[in-house]
Amino acid sequence: MDAAWIMLFAVLAPLATGLLTLLLPRESITPRVLLAALGPLVAFGLLWVGSTQIYEAAAVHVAGHGGHAEVHHASGASAYAAIPLPTSGVIPWMTDLNLDLAFNADGLSIFFSLLVSGIGLMIVLYARGYFGPDKDSLFRFYPTLGFFMTAMLGIVVSDYTLQMLLFWEMTSISSFLLIGWDRYDKKAVKLAMQAFFTTGLGGMGLFGGILLLGVTTDIWRWSELTAQIGQIDLADPWVIGAFLLIFIGAATKSAQWPFHYWLPGAMAAPTPVSAFLHSATMVKAGVFLAGRIMPAMSEITLFPWLLIGLGAITMLLGGVIAIQQHDLKRIFAYTTVSQLGLLMAMYGLGAITYPHVGNDGITHLLPAIDLDLTQIANHAFYKAPLFIAAGAIGHFLSRDITRLTGAFYKFPATCLVLLLAGYGLAAGPGTISFQAKELFLYAIYHATEVSAWFWLLMLMTIVTAVCNVAIFVRLATTLLGLPGGMGAFAVPDHDDHHHAHPPEGGLWGSLIWLPGLLLVIPQYVGGLFPGLWNSVFMSGERFAFYESFAQGVPSVWYLVAHPGVPLYCSLAAIIGGVIVGFLPHLRRAVVDVHDTIYPASYWLAVTGGGRVFRMVQTGRLRQYMLIVLFTFLAMFAGAVVNDTRMIEVALVALGDLSAWFEYWPGLLMGMLVCGSALCIPATEIRVVRILLLGACGFAVVGIYLIYRAPDLALTQLMFEIISVLLFVVVLRLLPRDQPQSHAGRPMRIAVSVAVGLVMGWMTLLAATADRPIDDSALLGTVFAQNSYYGDPNSALLSERGGGGSNIVNVILVDFRGWDTLGEVVVLAIAALGVWSLLPSRRKVPTPA
């Protein structure tokens, strides 16, 4: 089978199996779990097979990064020089819209796709433990989770930019459904709307960026962007604007400041969703996108500083707020915000090059980034277990850390997972997180050789690390019941118990903590045995430039044996974190001031928009007409300013006085039309206005006649007779005229004269000016050429023609077809809206 089809089946597998679970009876819980687990399992296998085929077919150097730095040193090439993306063949879909299906299989794509499917499998199993034997919840959860998983897989392997955008928006929709899981909870629905609004806003930016990039450069595939990076004019303002819009999409999705507020709010979702969302999906989509376009953005001066600045603020803000939260999920959510900031700053540092003397004795410029995939994997392998354990302890006891004193002795398995993952969060020695932190500190240290400002970033990183260590210290002392715990800050009446169900035993009962244990094991395997870690991840790593890390993640012993500023910074963070962890300060829960951004935006849209609406929509027809006419006059004035030849043409035409009197009947009729029109606003008697309007229309009939257009004259004559008669009849039914103020009459006359002059000016231009384009490019010419047969020489080569000799009818039929399609869509949307408003057949569960 072709690799493209294999990859497509892999992407759709979780969605397909999720939908198939709907066919099972609600009581069939075990078959439902196994069928749902089959989706990510099949996706994992197909991705492996498909990517291998693509990789072998492409025959490019991606794996085996041993000697990567030496290759670049010896060649003297750019650090991001041309490693083409291994890409599958194309599955045709909508070629004219640059929307076919093709899939990438480079290290970044395959790493993310295997991460999504692998952790997705664990989440499917964890959901069984979390929801317990609740058949209704499992019946509804697995199809939505499969939808979410497919969306994320599609993002990371898509080669067409518009193809990726489709999956990008699918994550917004699916996350909305999952965050608003408790659909009868107004707060949950509000938070789901908040996430959808923020990420949807970024999605619009991404859409605009993709279109702008495609229109400007004719690049519609990521593989084309990589291959043509040297040919793109990266100084073009339109290209810079395109990448800026794409970055906005990435920043909102990955919760960068000030858009980070939606991520802690997303904790309203069930914990399996939180664990999946924070470790492998959605928020990582923004990081993935930043990594995908990083080689291009590194060449634009603005972006490295933008990524580093926003990333650093997000990193520090997330760490400082996280230490001042009590709900475990909110603590871990803000640490996710902090880590996402770190990852963004990491890609920003990748555009900073520093001088380095290699083993060959030659000075080279190397990017300040190494092993980005290790950083991302490290976060996934402690964040998912943290959320899994938080959800489990919330079932047994509480998610409030102040109420968990001594919980380890009651629930040892769950608390052990929590402590092991928390130690990874603190980046303690023995975890891969420790080496990952060293890699980031080394990147900053190298960047300080370029600018002293990076010492500020180093300080912000140390403070963030202090917060993470302090969180672990407080978590450990609380769970173990040691001095320094958080028990003294408990709120007696606080209740955060969600999705309660009786504890289960056996295998199903262990699924509430066992997936967390399985996921945290790679943290310690990578930290203690980096050779095993490198054997798995180095094949996908793209950035291994510094010689000490070119062969992979170093061991803890190597870092200790080669001390430097980064190691001293790590030690300072650990010591500082232990001290802060025991201090009585920063222990009370605080509210993030950024939580007001969405409510303020909502108020502005609803209340502020309502006020503007009432200001504009007054119900006065005269005001509406004035707005329309003023807009028309302003647009015409703008056109004249933009092209002064419109004045020259009009002056030339008017300057030929002989043409004025060339045909007396026409001149007289024109004067009659203008005179009657000018008199209309001067009177307020209805009947007189109707008669003047009729006089104007009959004068137009005369113009048609004297210029030999009898068919138009006949049509106009019938219309004028009928309209005048109808107006007169209707006027008899209306109440008498009331005296009105004459205050606005001069302005109405002035506007009428101005509009009349402009219309006359436009008519004069249409009759006398030369056309700016060739006749063959006119729309009328195109219709004439294609009304019956498609013209092989026209731009509409693929069209088959209208099949009719009457051009007007062909146009009407074609437009009517589109109009009908639009009406069908509108009716379908309206039907969905009505259906959603119908009362549910299920009763709302009443609290006990």
PDB file of N, CA, C and O in Angstrom, residues 25 140 243 326 370 394 455 784:
ATOM      1  N   PRO A  25     -23.448  -1.796  22.810  1.00  0.00           N
ATOM      2  CA  PRO A  25     -24.413  -1.459  23.879  1.00  0.00           C
ATOM      3  C   PRO A  25     -23.707  -0.725  25.013  1.00  0.00           C
ATOM      4  O   PRO A  25     -22.521  -0.945  25.275  1.00  0.00           O
ATOM      5  N   ARG A 140     -19.857   8.325  25.939  1.00  0.00           N
ATOM      6  CA  ARG A 140     -19.716   9.652  25.334  1.00  0.00           C
ATOM      7  C   ARG A 140     -18.253  10.075  25.197  1.00  0.00           C
ATOM      8  O   ARG A 140     -17.909  10.857  24.311  1.00  0.00           O
ATOM      9  N   PHE A 243       4.402  35.275   8.470  1.00  0.00           N
ATOM     10  CA  PHE A 243       4.986  34.518   9.581  1.00  0.00           C
ATOM     11  C   PHE A 243       4.515  35.067  10.935  1.00  0.00           C
ATOM     12  O   PHE A 243       4.384  34.312  11.898  1.00  0.00           O
ATOM     13  N   HIS A 326      -3.484  26.106  45.097  1.00  0.00           N
ATOM     14  CA  HIS A 326      -3.761  24.976  45.988  1.00  0.00           C
ATOM     15  C   HIS A 326      -4.313  23.770  45.242  1.00  0.00           C
ATOM     16  O   HIS A 326      -4.038  22.640  45.618  1.00  0.00           O
ATOM     17  N   ASP A 370      19.944  22.792  21.330  1.00  0.00           N
ATOM     18  CA  ASP A 370      20.351  21.398  21.203  1.00  0.00           C
ATOM     19  C   ASP A 370      19.230  20.507  21.694  1.00  0.00           C
ATOM     20  O   ASP A 370      18.633  20.753  22.748  1.00  0.00           O
ATOM     21  N   GLY A 394      -7.782  12.983  43.574  1.00  0.00           N
ATOM     22  CA  GLY A 394      -9.041  13.725  43.677  1.00  0.00           C
ATOM     23  C   GLY A 394     -10.218  12.799  43.887  1.00  0.00           C
ATOM     24  O   GLY A 394     -11.188  13.141  44.566  1.00  0.00           O
ATOM     25  N   TRP A 455      21.804  37.196  30.192  1.00  0.00           N
ATOM     26  CA  TRP A 455      21.943  36.882  31.621  1.00  0.00           C
ATOM     27  C   TRP A 455      20.611  37.090  32.338  1.00  0.00           C
ATOM     28  O   TRP A 455      20.320  36.428  33.334  1.00  0.00           O
ATOM     29  N   ALA A 784     -18.796  35.359 -22.310  1.00  0.00           N
ATOM     30  CA  ALA A 784     -19.114  35.113 -23.709  1.00  0.00           C
ATOM     31  C   ALA A 784     -18.338  33.926 -24.258  1.00  0.00           C
ATOM     32  O   ALA A 784     -18.849  33.138 -25.056  1.00  0.00           O
TER      33      ALA A 784
END
